[in-house]
XYZ file of C-alpha atoms in Angstrom:
97
model
C 43.584 -34.769 23.572
C 42.107 -35.412 26.959
C 38.681 -36.789 27.665
C 37.507 -33.373 28.874
C 38.705 -31.736 25.626
C 36.801 -34.334 23.583
C 33.691 -33.695 25.611
C 34.033 -29.911 25.119
C 34.604 -30.382 21.377
C 31.563 -32.635 21.143
C 29.437 -30.084 23.003
C 30.744 -27.306 20.758
C 29.939 -29.310 17.610
C 26.430 -30.054 18.862
C 25.779 -26.398 19.631
C 27.265 -25.334 16.302
C 24.959 -27.756 14.439
C 22.005 -26.447 16.442
C 22.861 -22.837 15.588
C 23.273 -23.736 11.929
C 19.842 -25.367 12.022
C 18.349 -22.277 13.659
C 20.056 -20.103 11.058
C 18.520 -22.142 8.232
C 15.091 -21.968 9.863
C 15.377 -18.192 10.193
C 16.446 -17.892 6.549
C 13.351 -19.845 5.462
C 11.100 -17.759 7.688
C 12.677 -14.559 6.335
C 12.067 -15.687 2.751
C 8.417 -16.465 3.546
C 7.973 -13.073 5.199
C 9.525 -11.294 2.217
C 7.134 -13.108 -0.105
C 4.188 -12.207 2.118
C 5.330 -8.588 2.183
C 5.571 -8.489 -1.608
C 2.049 -9.932 -1.876
C 0.728 -7.315 0.546
C 2.456 -4.551 -1.430
C 0.747 -5.769 -4.602
C -2.591 -5.892 -2.803
C -2.066 -2.343 -1.524
C -1.309 -1.170 -5.069
C -4.477 -2.841 -6.387
C -6.603 -1.289 -3.650
C -5.013 2.123 -4.206
C -5.711 1.919 -7.949
C -9.285 0.881 -7.228
C -9.661 3.788 -4.830
C -8.369 6.203 -7.451
C -10.766 4.832 -10.048
C -13.673 5.158 -7.622
C -12.604 8.690 -6.789
C -12.614 9.612 -10.484
C -16.017 7.981 -10.913
C -17.347 9.901 -7.904
C -15.988 13.186 -9.274
C -17.573 12.450 -12.638
C -20.852 11.620 -10.946
C -20.764 14.870 -8.994
C -20.045 16.753 -12.215
C -22.894 14.985 -14.006
C -25.228 15.779 -11.143
C -24.119 19.397 -11.239
C -24.768 19.638 -14.944
C -28.090 17.789 -14.911
C -30.979 20.198 -14.829
C -34.205 19.502 -13.031
C -36.998 22.016 -12.850
C -36.576 22.527 -9.123
C -32.757 22.674 -9.271
C -32.256 25.147 -12.137
C -31.050 28.053 -10.015
C -28.831 25.799 -7.913
C -27.331 24.283 -11.058
C -26.706 27.735 -12.529
C -24.873 28.738 -9.361
C -22.744 25.591 -9.464
C -21.896 26.134 -13.123
C -21.000 29.747 -12.409
C -18.738 28.585 -9.596
C -17.091 26.049 -11.904
C -16.548 28.728 -14.561
C -14.971 31.046 -11.979
C -12.659 28.223 -10.835
C -11.625 27.532 -14.418
C -11.000 31.233 -14.967
C -8.815 31.320 -11.843
C -6.845 28.313 -13.096
C -6.323 29.924 -16.483
C -5.193 33.133 -14.812
C -2.698 31.186 -12.689
C -1.366 29.410 -15.767
C -0.911 32.708 -17.605
C 1.264 34.142 -14.821
């Protein structure tokens, strides 16, 4: 093996070691990013569940407000209840089809 071949082999080995190091670094970074992504997915699920709970609470609050009767809101409340009854009737009719 000539001196030039040894030099080329040495250069190749050095570059190969460097690429292996870079590969390991990228594997570690990829693992960290996957973990971060999983954490974000969990956070998104928690926020989505919270949003759904708040939406249900808001709907319940609207319903309670609709049903509550104040002297000045009696006719408005009657109209809302009539509308709700009509919607329920429509739903029942659709289910019976």
